[in-house]
Amino acid sequence: MFNVPKRYISVKALYETVPKTEKQLDVINGWVRSVRLLKKVAFIDLYDGSTNRDVKVVIKEPEESDVVKSLKTGQCLTIHSPILKLTNGSRTQAFELLVENPTKNLQVLGHVTEHYPLQKKGHSLEFLRTLPTLKYRTLYYGSLLRFRSHMEEYFINFFNKQENMLKVSPPIFTVNDCEGAGEQFLVNSPVLQDKETFLTVSTQLHLEILSTAVSNCWTLSPCFRAEKSATPRHLMEFWMLEAELSFITSLDELISFTKRFLQSIVTQCYENQDSLLTDQIPTLINKPEILLKWEMLRDLDNWKTISYTEAIKILTEQHKKQPFPRYEPQWGEPLQTEHEKWLAGSHFKSPVFVTDYPKDCKAFYMKLNDDKNTVACFDLLVPEMGEIIGGSLREDNYNTLQYEMQRRNMNKDGELDWYLEMRQQGGAPHGGFGLGFERFISYLLGVSNIKDTIPFPRSANSSISL
Amino acid sequence: MFNVPKRYISVKALYETVPKTEKQLDVINGWVRSVRLLKKVAFIDLYDGSTNRDVKVVIKEPEESDVVKSLKTGQCLTIHSPILKLTNGSRTQAFELLVENPTKNLQVLGHVTEHYPLQKKGHSLEFLRTLPTLKYRTLYYGSLLRFRSHMEEYFINFFNKQENMLKVSPPIFTVNDCEGAGEQFLVNSPVLQDKETFLTVSTQLHLEILSTAVSNCWTLSPCFRAEKSATPRHLMEFWMLEAELSFITSLDELISFTKRFLQSIVTQCYENQDSLLTDQIPTLINKPEILLKWEMLRDLDNWKTISYTEAIKILTEQHKKQPFPRYEPQWGEPLQTEHEKWLAGSHFKSPVFVTDYPKDCKAFYMKLNDDKNTVACFDLLVPEMGEIIGGSLREDNYNTLQYEMQRRNMNKDGELDWYLEMRQQGGAPHGGFGLGFERFISYLLGVSNIKDTIPFPRSANSSISL
């Protein structure tokens, strides 16, 4: 059994509580990021993952200790009685930890083999992605884990605390296909009864049930789509944030709520920028660029809202001037990513809500507008990425919904009767939105491959090793 | 389109901000719990699910309004310009909402059919469970949703804020069987590659990877077990809270952490008892009894820790006096629920940690004790329920772990080599615990059927309808 005392200070706590005077600490634990061995002194950059920062450890009389002489990147260490020494050092670390008598005070908890693949030098993301058990020890992947964790706090702060909405857990197993796209995973087991059971593609239909009991609710829940696309934008398994609100009757109200949500989350990010962002990996996380983006996202007053029909008009004019490479914009067709990116990125140079799409471009549950051709929905398009949030009012008229389901050849075996009947039993006008959590993280941090924003990504055409 | 103004006050906000003087409000929305129509006045109990409380609405001159005369339980209403009137009423509501001119001010947003199944009178839980789209409108099921949502906040407060641990999202799709019990669901889709892909039964192995990068992490994540048992204690799909800590080297440290966790959560419940518990459904949620239980759970100093071997001794003596109905306690066999309940409920009359079980009673990853027969683990047993939390140190010695896996005939195709190899690449001594979220809720609120603690329960031998 290793001899690690019970109380140790995390690197995060160390930075938060740096005293004004020198002080002997009890214990610090962590992993070796890099080591430099000189004659009279050795330097270690140590990290423990509690923060984006490493801590510099200075070891006196390294020659006396075999442990110090054989220090290697990746080893797990426990350090007893380090002395916190104030330095006139850089902005990033105004102190260092001094270790005297390393033979006694420095212990290796976990060794590494000669083939330990992470070294001080930067590795390519392609290489790191082949190391699912080790990549989170790098500053880049570690900082993404920490960001994701903080985001979950910010969601609770907004939905539960500010908006008094309930966090709920809709089911993963379902017999319905909410989006009607047929991209579901089938589950097999002898304990499952008669019906074919699938993994949910969206929790929305179940959220609607719950919102009709508690007014307003939200979830952050895994969803699964058996899409064949193996792109940097797609995951088979991802976490979806969905919110559903009763008593809203206009798209404007839903759009204001969505803006309030974004403003809250981005403001929380902005206020915690020092702990969320790091200066040390500028090629991957460009702090000034991210802060500019966050400032744009907080500046909601400048965001335009246009209808799909207006969007098509703008796109068609642009297409005449300079054709889009792959798709000609056409009323009645979905907006393509190239259109979305151009609208937000080049035309408006800001996020833009596009509303009231043709009903055949969207799912069956969206509320039909008075024109009978379009539905009360929006897509929020952002520069660089295109669509990031989709929302709609839900059809609350029984007859209209029934007709639409028939028109789409749905509900032939009455499998969605329960959904229809909710419109007859004390239904409320309602609506909501959905947002892929990994996509949101990718966008906020400028991460080019969505696979890097979730631990252990599951995506098409890549086999699962653990 | 319904004419609902944008700003309405929730019932929760109404109770929290009751002014000292009478006041006209803008709008309140909600559903009719019950209605009583008299000649000169009508009374509605209205709820909106934002709180456990209903609000009493008094309607003047009901005869003038056809809407009032046809009011029914279950209808969704919007009420304009209600006057908040202070009353000398009961503790539960010191005010009522007075509606004048109901023809103008009261609107039905959602009607009900004649067959609306929820009525004022209490329904049996058996009956309510057949109404998955409506049951959350009852006070009982609604209060369980609200409790669950608050618990998620308390988890964030403890793990993220107090303990500075990261919330992480381990994968649902996996090729490993963490518990080795073979109760996994297989996933089918043409987009999945070569290997058989399962739904996770526990996220622990993946949490271990992440804890070796960020020191300490936790998750609240769906897990899936294809158990055949259709008991009030089992779900096929449930949410598991799991925590993993680096740098702990003794069971004592893990037990202290577990106690700290319980104390924090139960204290938060206790402090929010007024909003979490309701007086109105005493047959289902017995408030005084629950508070007694919560007080016991905060009183950690009285909790005993005994070894499995001691537990067997105590149980054997008891068995001689009065035999357990189904199982004779025997060293080497798992403790049965009847043993666990007797130990915590009758013998210690308090929660009790039982430690150091025989290795063959437990999973392969637990750290072998020096006696080579038992492992460094605990089960926390509680009165009424038996085991509620299980934790262990994880085997961090490569050779010991490899030998144990061989002994169990595991890893024949090297599918867990990655897990073994973590012990060679900067591993840290570590351990953690797991807790079924629904079981925890059941226990804290004395809910007798675990199915009631999760929306849309999925359990063996009950078919999935939506």
XYZ file of C-alpha atoms in Angstrom, chain A residues 1-8 10 12-13 29-31 47-51 74-77 109-117 132-134 136-137 142 145-146 148-150 152-153 156-157 160-161 164-176 184-195 197 199 206-207 209-216 218-222 224-228 236-237 239 246-253 260 367 369-370 376 393 396 415 418-419 422-429 437-438 454-456 458-466, chain B residues 1-8 10 12-13 29-31 47-51 74-77 109-117 132-134 136-137 142 145-146 148-150 152-153 156-157 160-161 164-176 184-195 197 199 206-207 209-216 218-222 224-228 236-237 239 246-253 260 367 369-370 376 393 396 415 418-419 422-429 437-438 454-456 458-466:
278
model
C 0.000 0.000 0.000
C 1.306 3.442 -0.901
C 1.855 5.866 1.863
C -0.175 8.889 0.754
C -1.454 11.066 3.579
C -5.113 11.929 3.591
C -4.895 15.648 3.047
C -3.359 16.986 -0.100
C -4.931 20.392 -5.406
C -6.304 24.584 -8.338
C -6.522 25.250 -4.608
C 0.048 14.979 -5.909
C 0.093 14.952 -9.673
C 1.593 13.787 -12.913
C -0.350 18.806 -13.187
C -3.296 17.176 -11.471
C -6.128 18.116 -13.834
C -7.968 20.244 -11.286
C -7.139 23.318 -13.366
C 3.821 10.691 -17.283
C 4.834 9.399 -13.865
C 2.418 9.926 -11.028
C 4.084 11.555 -8.013
C 3.021 6.418 -7.159
C 2.771 5.223 -10.744
C 5.640 4.437 -13.088
C 5.578 4.572 -16.875
C 6.985 2.159 -19.410
C 9.630 3.128 -21.907
C 6.904 3.347 -24.501
C 4.829 5.975 -22.701
C 3.534 7.793 -25.733
C -8.225 7.099 -25.558
C -6.787 6.177 -22.150
C -4.144 8.897 -22.137
C -7.087 13.609 -21.364
C -3.748 14.108 -19.651
C -8.081 18.189 -20.206
C -13.215 18.153 -20.037
C -13.095 21.013 -17.566
C -17.736 20.706 -20.368
C -18.101 20.213 -16.627
C -18.466 23.934 -15.995
C -23.249 21.745 -16.891
C -23.112 24.034 -13.863
C -28.301 24.417 -13.855
C -27.758 28.068 -12.942
C -33.139 25.577 -12.509
C -32.195 28.706 -10.632
C -37.264 27.839 -12.213
C -37.467 24.998 -14.726
C -37.247 21.351 -13.720
C -34.432 19.135 -14.934
C -36.005 15.858 -16.011
C -34.795 12.503 -17.326
C -36.835 11.316 -20.297
C -36.324 7.697 -21.347
C -33.566 6.407 -23.602
C -35.574 3.337 -24.639
C -38.538 4.244 -26.790
C -40.804 2.765 -29.444
C -41.268 6.070 -31.286
C -32.482 4.736 -34.924
C -30.491 2.086 -33.139
C -32.403 -1.069 -32.318
C -31.900 -2.658 -28.891
C -31.851 -6.410 -28.473
C -32.444 -8.503 -25.400
C -34.667 -11.394 -24.424
C -36.067 -9.272 -21.574
C -37.626 -6.802 -24.010
C -41.240 -7.495 -24.834
C -43.122 -7.647 -28.123
C -42.409 -4.225 -29.654
C -37.323 -0.965 -28.921
C -32.628 4.318 -28.527
C -41.556 12.941 -23.740
C -40.587 16.432 -22.620
C -45.696 15.224 -21.673
C -43.756 16.493 -18.682
C -44.127 20.165 -19.580
C -47.895 19.657 -19.581
C -47.562 18.742 -15.898
C -44.864 21.098 -14.612
C -45.101 24.018 -17.075
C -41.418 24.210 -17.960
C -35.376 20.758 -19.645
C -32.972 17.891 -19.984
C -29.403 17.098 -20.890
C -29.635 13.553 -22.088
C -27.831 11.154 -24.398
C -28.410 8.345 -30.555
C -28.508 8.662 -34.334
C -27.380 5.941 -36.675
C -26.220 8.421 -39.285
C -23.847 7.104 -41.872
C -23.679 8.535 -33.209
C -23.940 9.109 -29.474
C -25.808 14.689 -25.434
C -45.833 25.748 -21.672
C -47.931 28.874 -22.213
C -45.914 30.330 -25.039
C -47.946 31.245 -28.058
C -45.607 33.096 -30.361
C -42.254 32.417 -31.892
C -41.070 35.750 -30.517
C -41.455 34.483 -26.979
C -31.875 34.711 -22.646
C -47.226 24.315 -35.435
C -48.819 28.891 -39.618
C -51.941 30.607 -40.922
C -43.751 28.325 -36.560
C -44.009 25.963 -31.346
C -51.559 21.975 -30.280
C -48.422 4.261 -32.161
C -50.944 9.072 -27.076
C -49.229 12.129 -28.558
C -52.521 14.988 -25.262
C -54.140 17.759 -27.360
C -57.553 16.720 -26.045
C -56.703 16.405 -22.374
C -55.840 19.802 -20.972
C -53.099 20.601 -23.443
C -51.362 23.963 -23.301
C -49.848 25.989 -26.095
C -24.145 19.841 -26.343
C -21.003 18.772 -28.207
C -16.931 14.303 -25.673
C -14.887 11.698 -23.838
C -14.800 8.442 -25.819
C -18.749 7.154 -30.825
C -19.028 7.954 -34.502
C -19.785 6.124 -37.721
C -17.017 4.098 -39.323
C -14.738 4.157 -36.305
C -14.675 1.049 -34.226
C -15.188 1.095 -30.479
C -12.169 -0.208 -28.610
C -13.234 0.227 -24.991
C -53.615 31.390 -31.915
C -54.421 31.739 -28.213
C -54.127 35.106 -26.685
C -51.750 34.516 -23.776
C -49.734 37.554 -22.733
C -46.022 37.134 -22.445
C -45.611 37.726 -18.737
C -47.285 35.406 -16.304
C -45.842 31.050 -11.686
C -44.137 29.197 -7.032
C -43.265 32.852 -7.579
C -51.769 30.022 -15.953
C -52.353 26.490 -14.806
C -54.477 23.388 -14.702
C -51.672 24.146 -10.162
C -48.883 24.749 -12.630
C -46.286 22.237 -11.420
C -43.740 24.899 -10.453
C -44.251 23.946 -6.801
C -57.832 18.845 -15.969
C -58.579 21.880 -18.100
C -55.733 24.243 -18.804
C -56.635 27.857 -17.973
C -56.441 27.042 -23.211
C -56.931 23.275 -23.285
C -60.208 21.399 -22.911
C -60.622 17.846 -21.627
C -62.810 15.052 -22.926
C -65.553 13.478 -20.874
C -63.214 10.575 -20.265
C -60.441 12.604 -18.622
C -59.269 10.008 -16.142
C -47.942 7.748 -18.500
C -49.032 10.987 -20.200
C -51.107 12.246 -17.268
C -47.232 13.730 -13.489
C -50.158 16.120 -13.078
C -45.252 15.907 -9.665
C -40.231 15.084 -10.472
C -39.472 18.221 -8.509
C -35.396 14.635 -8.585
C -34.611 17.948 -10.246
C -33.462 19.510 -6.975
C -29.356 17.151 -9.436
C -28.637 20.660 -8.189
C -23.515 19.794 -8.542
C -23.228 21.776 -5.312
C -18.416 20.483 -8.540
C -18.477 23.292 -6.036
C -13.942 20.607 -7.072
C -14.615 17.411 -9.020
C -15.384 17.400 -12.728
C -18.709 16.161 -14.040
C -17.945 13.948 -17.016
C -19.934 11.995 -19.606
C -18.591 8.485 -20.097
C -19.915 6.591 -23.118
C -23.158 4.621 -23.261
C -21.925 2.417 -26.110
C -19.180 0.078 -25.018
C -17.624 -3.243 -25.927
C -16.809 -4.165 -22.308
C -26.098 -6.311 -21.231
C -28.297 -4.997 -24.004
C -26.917 -5.461 -27.484
C -27.225 -2.569 -29.953
C -27.914 -3.194 -33.614
C -27.315 -0.992 -36.594
C -25.556 -1.295 -39.942
C -23.410 1.720 -39.007
C -21.756 -0.190 -36.157
C -18.483 -1.828 -37.069
C -17.133 -5.302 -36.465
C -17.407 -5.683 -32.679
C -21.641 -3.137 -29.102
C -25.146 -0.431 -23.598
C -14.182 4.804 -18.172
C -14.307 7.010 -15.097
C -9.438 6.614 -17.237
C -10.667 10.142 -16.686
C -9.741 10.246 -13.006
C -6.172 9.402 -14.018
C -6.166 12.673 -15.953
C -8.163 15.052 -13.747
C -7.710 13.491 -10.275
C -11.377 13.404 -9.311
C -18.136 12.004 -11.205
C -21.068 11.337 -13.473
C -24.807 10.942 -13.443
C -25.415 8.775 -16.452
C -27.953 6.271 -17.752
C -28.756 -0.422 -18.601
C -29.134 -3.912 -17.168
C -31.086 -6.664 -18.849
C -32.127 -8.209 -15.550
C -35.038 -10.561 -15.674
C -33.713 -1.980 -16.941
C -32.832 1.653 -17.585
C -29.396 6.647 -13.820
C -7.315 9.504 -7.356
C -4.754 9.467 -4.542
C -6.834 7.585 -2.019
C -5.100 4.614 -0.522
C -7.343 3.403 2.243
C -10.942 2.402 2.552
C -11.263 4.849 5.441
C -10.653 7.753 3.108
C -19.317 13.696 3.321
C -8.139 -4.117 -4.687
C -6.319 -7.085 0.659
C -3.140 -8.423 2.247
C -10.920 -3.410 -0.087
C -10.404 0.789 -3.945
C -3.663 -0.737 -9.086
C -10.330 -6.831 -24.743
C -6.257 -1.188 -22.122
C -7.551 -1.410 -18.550
C -3.352 1.871 -17.322
C -1.557 0.362 -14.314
C 1.755 0.664 -16.163
C 1.373 4.199 -17.464
C 1.376 6.634 -14.573
C -1.474 5.044 -12.676
C -2.498 6.429 -9.310
C -3.984 4.642 -6.326
C -30.174 7.544 -8.454
C -33.695 6.090 -8.447
C -38.129 7.997 -12.883
C -40.349 9.390 -15.614
C -41.303 6.634 -18.049
C -38.422 0.812 -18.279
C -38.521 -2.488 -16.455
C -38.593 -6.163 -17.304
C -41.892 -7.705 -18.362
C -43.676 -4.417 -18.906
C -44.029 -3.318 -22.471
C -42.980 0.134 -23.618
C -45.893 2.105 -25.007
C -44.281 5.429 -25.854
